[in-house]
Coordinates of C-alpha atoms and ligand atoms in Angstrom, one line a residue:
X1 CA -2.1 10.4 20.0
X2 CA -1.7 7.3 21.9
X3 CA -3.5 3.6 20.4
X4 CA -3.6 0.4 22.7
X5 CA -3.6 -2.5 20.5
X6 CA -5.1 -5.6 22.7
X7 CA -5.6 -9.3 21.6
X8 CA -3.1 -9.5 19.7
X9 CA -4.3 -7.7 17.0
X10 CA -1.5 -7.8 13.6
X11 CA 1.7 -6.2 14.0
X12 CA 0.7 -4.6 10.8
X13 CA -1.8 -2.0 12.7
X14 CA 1.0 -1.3 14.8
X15 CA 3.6 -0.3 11.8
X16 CA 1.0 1.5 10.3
X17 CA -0.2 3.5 13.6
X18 CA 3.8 4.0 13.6
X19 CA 4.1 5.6 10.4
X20 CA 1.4 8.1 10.5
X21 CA 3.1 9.2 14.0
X22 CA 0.8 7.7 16.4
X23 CA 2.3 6.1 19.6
X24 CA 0.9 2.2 19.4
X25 CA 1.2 0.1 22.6
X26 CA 0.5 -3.4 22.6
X27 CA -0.8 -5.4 25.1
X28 CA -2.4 -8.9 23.9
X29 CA -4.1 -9.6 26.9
X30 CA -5.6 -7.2 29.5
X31 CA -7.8 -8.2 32.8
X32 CA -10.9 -6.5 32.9
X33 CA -9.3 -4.5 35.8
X34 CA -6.0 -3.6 34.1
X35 CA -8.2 -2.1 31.3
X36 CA -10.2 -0.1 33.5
X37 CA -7.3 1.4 34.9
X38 CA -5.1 1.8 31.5
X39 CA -7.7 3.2 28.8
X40 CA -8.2 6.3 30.5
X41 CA -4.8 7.5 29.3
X42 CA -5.4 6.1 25.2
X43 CA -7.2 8.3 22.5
X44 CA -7.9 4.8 20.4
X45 CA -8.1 1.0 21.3
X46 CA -8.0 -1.5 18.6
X47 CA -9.5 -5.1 20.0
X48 CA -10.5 -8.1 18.1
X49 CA -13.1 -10.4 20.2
X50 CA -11.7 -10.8 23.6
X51 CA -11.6 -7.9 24.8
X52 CA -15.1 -6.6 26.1
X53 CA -15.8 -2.9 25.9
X54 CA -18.4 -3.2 27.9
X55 CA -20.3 0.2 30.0
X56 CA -18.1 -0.2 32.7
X57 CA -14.6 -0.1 30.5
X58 CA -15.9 2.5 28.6
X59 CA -17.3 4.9 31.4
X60 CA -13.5 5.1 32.6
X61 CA -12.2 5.6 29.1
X62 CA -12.3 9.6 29.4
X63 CA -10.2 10.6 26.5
X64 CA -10.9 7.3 24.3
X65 CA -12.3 9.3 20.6
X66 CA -12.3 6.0 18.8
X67 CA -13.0 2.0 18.9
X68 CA -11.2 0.1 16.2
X69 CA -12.7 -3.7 15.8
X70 CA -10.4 -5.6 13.6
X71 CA -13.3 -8.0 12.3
X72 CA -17.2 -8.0 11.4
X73 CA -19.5 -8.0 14.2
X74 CA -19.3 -5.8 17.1
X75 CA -21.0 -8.0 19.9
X76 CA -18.0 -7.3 22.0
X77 CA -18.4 -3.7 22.4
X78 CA -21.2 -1.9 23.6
X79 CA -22.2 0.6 21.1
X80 CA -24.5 2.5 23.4
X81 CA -22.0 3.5 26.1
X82 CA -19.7 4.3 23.1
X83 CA -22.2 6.9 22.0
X84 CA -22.9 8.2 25.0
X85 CA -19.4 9.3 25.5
X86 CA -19.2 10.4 22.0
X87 CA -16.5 7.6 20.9
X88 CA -16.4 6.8 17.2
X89 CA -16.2 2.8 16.7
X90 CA -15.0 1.7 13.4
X91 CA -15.1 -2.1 12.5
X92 CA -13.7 -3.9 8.8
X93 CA -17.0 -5.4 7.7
X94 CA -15.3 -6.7 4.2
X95 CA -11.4 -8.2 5.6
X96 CA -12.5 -11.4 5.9
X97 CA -15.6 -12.0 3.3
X98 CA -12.7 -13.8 1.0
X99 CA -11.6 -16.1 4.0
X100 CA -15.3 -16.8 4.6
X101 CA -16.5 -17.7 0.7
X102 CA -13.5 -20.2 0.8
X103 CA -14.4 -21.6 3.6
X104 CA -18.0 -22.3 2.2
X105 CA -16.6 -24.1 -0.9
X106 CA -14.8 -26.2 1.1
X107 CA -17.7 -27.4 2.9
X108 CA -19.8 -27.6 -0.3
X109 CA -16.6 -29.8 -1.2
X110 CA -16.7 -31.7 1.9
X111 CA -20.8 -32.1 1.9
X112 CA -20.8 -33.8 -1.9
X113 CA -18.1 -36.2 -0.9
X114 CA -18.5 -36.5 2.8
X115 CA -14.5 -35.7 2.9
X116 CA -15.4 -35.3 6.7
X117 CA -16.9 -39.1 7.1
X118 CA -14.3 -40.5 5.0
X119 CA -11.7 -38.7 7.2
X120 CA -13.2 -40.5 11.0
X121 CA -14.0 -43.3 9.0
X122 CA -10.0 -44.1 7.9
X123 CA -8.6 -42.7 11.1
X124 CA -10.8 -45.2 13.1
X125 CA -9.7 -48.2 11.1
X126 CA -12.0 -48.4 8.2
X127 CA -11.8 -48.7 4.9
X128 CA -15.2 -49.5 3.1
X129 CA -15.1 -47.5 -0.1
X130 CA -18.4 -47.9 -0.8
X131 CA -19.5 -45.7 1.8
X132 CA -18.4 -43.2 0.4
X133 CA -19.8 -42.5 -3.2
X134 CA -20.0 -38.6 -3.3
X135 CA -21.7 -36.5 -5.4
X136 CA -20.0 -34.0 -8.3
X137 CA -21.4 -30.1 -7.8
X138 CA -20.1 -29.6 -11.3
X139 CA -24.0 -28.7 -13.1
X140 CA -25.3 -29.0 -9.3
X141 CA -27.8 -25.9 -8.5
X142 CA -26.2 -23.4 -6.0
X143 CA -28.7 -21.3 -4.4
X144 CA -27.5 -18.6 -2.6
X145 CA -29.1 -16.6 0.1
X146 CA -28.3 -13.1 0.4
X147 CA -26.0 -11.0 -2.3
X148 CA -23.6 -8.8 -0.5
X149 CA -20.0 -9.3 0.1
X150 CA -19.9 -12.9 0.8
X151 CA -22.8 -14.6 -1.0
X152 CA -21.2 -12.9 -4.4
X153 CA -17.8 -13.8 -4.1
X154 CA -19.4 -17.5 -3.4
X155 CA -21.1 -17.0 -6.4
X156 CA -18.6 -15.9 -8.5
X157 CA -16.2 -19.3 -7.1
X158 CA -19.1 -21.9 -7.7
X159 CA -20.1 -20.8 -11.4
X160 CA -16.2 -21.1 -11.8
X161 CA -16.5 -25.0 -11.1
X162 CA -19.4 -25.1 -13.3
X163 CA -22.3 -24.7 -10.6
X164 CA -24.9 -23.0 -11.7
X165 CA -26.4 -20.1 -9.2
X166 CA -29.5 -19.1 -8.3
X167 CA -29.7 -16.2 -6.0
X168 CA -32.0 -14.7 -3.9
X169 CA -32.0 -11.3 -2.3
X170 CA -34.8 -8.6 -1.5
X171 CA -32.7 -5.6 -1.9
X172 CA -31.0 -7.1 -4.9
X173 CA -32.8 -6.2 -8.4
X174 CA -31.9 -7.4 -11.8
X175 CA -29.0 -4.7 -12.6
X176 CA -27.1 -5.7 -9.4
X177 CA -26.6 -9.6 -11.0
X178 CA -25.7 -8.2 -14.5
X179 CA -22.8 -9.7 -15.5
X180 CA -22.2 -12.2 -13.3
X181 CA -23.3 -15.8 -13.1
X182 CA -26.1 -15.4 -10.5
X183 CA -30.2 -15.9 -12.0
X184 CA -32.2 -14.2 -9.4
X185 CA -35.2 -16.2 -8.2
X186 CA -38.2 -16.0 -5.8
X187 CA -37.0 -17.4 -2.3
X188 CA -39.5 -20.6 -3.5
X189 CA -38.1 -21.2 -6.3
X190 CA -34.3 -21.3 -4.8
X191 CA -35.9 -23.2 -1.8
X192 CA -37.6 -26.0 -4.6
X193 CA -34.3 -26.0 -7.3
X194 CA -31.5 -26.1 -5.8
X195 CA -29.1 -29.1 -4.8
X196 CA -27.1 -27.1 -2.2
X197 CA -28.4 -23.8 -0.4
X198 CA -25.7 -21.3 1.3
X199 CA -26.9 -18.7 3.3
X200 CA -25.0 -15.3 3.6
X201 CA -28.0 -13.0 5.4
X202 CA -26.9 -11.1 8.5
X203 CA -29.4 -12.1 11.8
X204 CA -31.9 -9.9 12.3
X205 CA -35.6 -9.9 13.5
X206 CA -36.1 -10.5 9.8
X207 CA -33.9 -13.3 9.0
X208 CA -33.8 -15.5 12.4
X209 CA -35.4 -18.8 12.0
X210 CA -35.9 -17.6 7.8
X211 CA -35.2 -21.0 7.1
X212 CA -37.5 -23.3 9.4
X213 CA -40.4 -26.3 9.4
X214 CA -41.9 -24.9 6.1
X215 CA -39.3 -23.7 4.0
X216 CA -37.1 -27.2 4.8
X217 CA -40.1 -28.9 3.7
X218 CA -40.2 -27.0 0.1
X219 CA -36.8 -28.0 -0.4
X220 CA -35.6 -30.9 -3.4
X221 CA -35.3 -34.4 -1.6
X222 CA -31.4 -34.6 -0.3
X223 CA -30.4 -31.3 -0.7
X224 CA -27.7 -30.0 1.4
X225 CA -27.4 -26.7 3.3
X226 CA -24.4 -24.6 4.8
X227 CA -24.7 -22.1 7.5
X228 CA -21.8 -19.7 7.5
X229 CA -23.1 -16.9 8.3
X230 CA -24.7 -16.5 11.6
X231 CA -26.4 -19.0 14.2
X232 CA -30.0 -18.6 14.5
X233 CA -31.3 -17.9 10.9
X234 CA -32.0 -21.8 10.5
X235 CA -34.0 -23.3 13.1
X236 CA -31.8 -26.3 14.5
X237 CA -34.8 -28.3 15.4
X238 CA -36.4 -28.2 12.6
X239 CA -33.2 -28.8 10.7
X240 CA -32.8 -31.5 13.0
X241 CA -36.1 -33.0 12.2
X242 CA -35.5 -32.7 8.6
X243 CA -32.0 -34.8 8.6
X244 CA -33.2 -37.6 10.5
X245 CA -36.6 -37.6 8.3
X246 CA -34.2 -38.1 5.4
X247 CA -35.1 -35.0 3.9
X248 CA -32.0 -33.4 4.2
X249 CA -28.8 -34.9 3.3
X250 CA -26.3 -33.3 5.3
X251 CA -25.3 -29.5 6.7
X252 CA -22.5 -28.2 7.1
X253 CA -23.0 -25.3 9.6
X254 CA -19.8 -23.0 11.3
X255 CA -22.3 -20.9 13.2
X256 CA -24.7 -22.0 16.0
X257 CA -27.6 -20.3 18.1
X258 CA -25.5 -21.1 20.9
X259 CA -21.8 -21.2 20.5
X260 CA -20.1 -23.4 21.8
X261 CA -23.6 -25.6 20.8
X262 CA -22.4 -28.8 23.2
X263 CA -25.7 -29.2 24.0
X264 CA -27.1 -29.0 20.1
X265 CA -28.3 -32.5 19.0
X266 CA -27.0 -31.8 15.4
X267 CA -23.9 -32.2 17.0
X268 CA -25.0 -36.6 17.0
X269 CA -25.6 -36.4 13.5
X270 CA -23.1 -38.2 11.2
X271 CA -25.2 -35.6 8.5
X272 CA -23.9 -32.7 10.0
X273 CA -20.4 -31.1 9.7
X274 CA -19.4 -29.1 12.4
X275 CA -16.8 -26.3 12.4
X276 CA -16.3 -23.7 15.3
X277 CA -16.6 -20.5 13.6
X278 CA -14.4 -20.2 11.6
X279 CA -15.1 -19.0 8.8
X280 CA -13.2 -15.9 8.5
X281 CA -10.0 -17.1 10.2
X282 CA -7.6 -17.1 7.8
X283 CA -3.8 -15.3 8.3
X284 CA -4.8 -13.1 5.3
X285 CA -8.1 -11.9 7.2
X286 CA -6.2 -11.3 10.4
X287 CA -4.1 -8.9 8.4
X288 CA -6.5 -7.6 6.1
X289 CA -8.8 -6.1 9.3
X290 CA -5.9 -5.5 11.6
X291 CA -5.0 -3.3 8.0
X292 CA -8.1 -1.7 7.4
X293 CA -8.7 -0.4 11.1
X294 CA -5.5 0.9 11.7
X295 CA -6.6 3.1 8.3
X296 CA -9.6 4.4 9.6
X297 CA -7.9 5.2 12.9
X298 CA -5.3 7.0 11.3
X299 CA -7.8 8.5 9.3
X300 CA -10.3 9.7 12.0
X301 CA -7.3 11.5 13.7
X302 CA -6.0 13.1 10.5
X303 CA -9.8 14.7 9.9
X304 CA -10.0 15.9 13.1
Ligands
NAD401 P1 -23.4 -8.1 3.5 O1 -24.0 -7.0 4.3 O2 -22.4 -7.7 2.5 O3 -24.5 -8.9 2.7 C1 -25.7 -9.4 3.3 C2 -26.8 -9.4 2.2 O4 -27.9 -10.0 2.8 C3 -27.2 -8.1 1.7 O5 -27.0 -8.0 0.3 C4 -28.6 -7.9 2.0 O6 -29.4 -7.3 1.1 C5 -29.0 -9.4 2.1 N1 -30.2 -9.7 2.9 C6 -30.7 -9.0 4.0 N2 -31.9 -9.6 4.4 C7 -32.1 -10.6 3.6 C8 -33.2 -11.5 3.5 N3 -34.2 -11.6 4.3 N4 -33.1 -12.4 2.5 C9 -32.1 -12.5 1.6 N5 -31.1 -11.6 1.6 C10 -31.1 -10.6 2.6 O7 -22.8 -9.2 4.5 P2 -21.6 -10.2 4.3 O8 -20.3 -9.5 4.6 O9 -21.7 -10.8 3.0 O10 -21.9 -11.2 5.5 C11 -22.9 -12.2 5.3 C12 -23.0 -13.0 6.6 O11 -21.8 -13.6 7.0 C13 -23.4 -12.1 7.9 O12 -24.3 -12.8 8.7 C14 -22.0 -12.0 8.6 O13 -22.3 -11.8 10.0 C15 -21.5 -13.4 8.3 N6 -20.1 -13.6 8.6 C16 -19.7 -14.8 9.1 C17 -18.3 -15.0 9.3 C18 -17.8 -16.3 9.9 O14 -16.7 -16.4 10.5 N7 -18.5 -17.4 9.7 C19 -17.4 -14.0 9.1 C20 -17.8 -12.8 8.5 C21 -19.2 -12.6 8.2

């Protein structure tokens, strides 16, 4: 069995590949060309984003049995050709939830006391304290959209610095939040309570622009929203609208309907704290997914 490892995945998926006796060659960056003529001789490739497994990579790869992602989202492979010439693809939907739910407290963090403001403010020669009179989330309402992996261990991290969490999630019922800190509400009554929304929905037909014109408007005066999940489930221009109207007191969003979003207009908006998608890029992430595809590789070849 032969794996090519490609942008530069963890060393750790090599060791492991190693172990089980599978021949790992690594190659952090391929040419679409150089890849088209290589994969034909691998049984596995493990990629992270840059590499595109697109139809015409994966009509040459004749003996490939299995696509390893070492993230979340497969928008860099395309699943269709992969099924057509009966390759498995395996993905690590949970190595970097952790590295995500941190990242959301630090914005929360950064959203009550505009850390982010403060920070331009200082470099660029100021020094007005008064500017800068934050908010404590300690007793703040949480509400948090979507209970899976993510919005849970957000959950669990916010009731530990004394927020209290209200949760909302169709597929959720009341023995799924026994036992932890989340109340489960209506999608109104989060929308109408709480101080600081997080959303942690995946995109689909169902959940793109779920948080537009209307539901912005049901929303407490000044409450603050994070986006770390994926671009497109809030409407930016109704967002937008609902900033500069005063409504909203600031967003702190890592995802985007376009990414890179140079041409977003949130972008102008001291209220709005930009990061570049991010939120699951942590060392211990890279590992974790590098980690847990390797595993299913090795797996998938000793079941065969
Ligand atoms: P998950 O599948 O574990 O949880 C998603 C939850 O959303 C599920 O409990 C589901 O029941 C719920 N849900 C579905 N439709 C809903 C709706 N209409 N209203 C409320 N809840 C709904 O997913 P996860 O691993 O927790 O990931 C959450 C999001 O974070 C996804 O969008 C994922 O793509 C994103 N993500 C972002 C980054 C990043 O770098 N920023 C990294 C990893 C994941």
């Amino acid at each position: 069995m032969k794996v090519l490892l490609t942008d530069s995945v963890d060393m750790k998926a090599r060791d492991i590949l190693k172990s089980a006796g599978i021949e790992a060659d690594v190659r952090p960056t391929m040419l679409e060309e150089e890849l088209k003529e290589a994969i034909a001789s691998y049984d596995a490739i493990l990629v992270r984003s840059a590499t595109k497994l697109n139809a015409s990579v994966i009509e040459r790869a004749e003996n490939l049995r299995i696509i390893g992602r070492a993230g979340v989202g497969l928008d860099n492979i395309d699943l269709d050709a992969a099924k057509k010439m009966g390759i498995e693809v395996v993905n690590s939907p949970s190595g970097n939830s952790n590295a995500v739910a941190e990242h959301v407290i630090g914005l929360i963090f950064s959203l009550a006391r505009n850390i982010h403001g403060a920070h331009s403010h200082v470099k660029a020669g100021g020094w007005e304290k008064k500017l800068f009179k934050g908010t404590e989330v300690r007793e703040k309402k949480l509400g948090v959209i979507g209970l899976g992996r993510i919005g849970r261990l957000v959950s669990s991290a916010a009731a530990g610095l004394g927020m209290e969490v209200i949760g909302y999630d169709p597929y959720v019922k009341e023995e799924g939040v026994k036992g932890t800190a989340i109340s489960l509400e209506s999608i109104e009554n989060l929308m109408r309570n709480s101080d600081f929304i997080t959303i942690h929905v995946p995109l689909t037909d169902g959940t793109r622009s779920m948080i537009g014109k209307k539901e912005l408007a049901m929303m407490k005066d000044g409450v603050m929203i994070i986006n770390a999940a994926r671009g497109g489930i809030i409407d930016e221009d109704a967002l937008y609208d609902a900033i500069t109207s005063g409504k909203v007191a600031g967003a702190a969003l890592d995802v985007w309907k376009d990414e890179p979003p140079h041409e977003s207009m949130l972008l102008k908006l001291d209220e709005v704290l930009a990061t570049p998608h991010v939120g699951g890029n942590t060392h211990e992430a890279q590992v974790n997914v590098a980690v847990d595809v390797a595993e299913k590789i090795v797996k998938f070849f000793k079941d065969i």
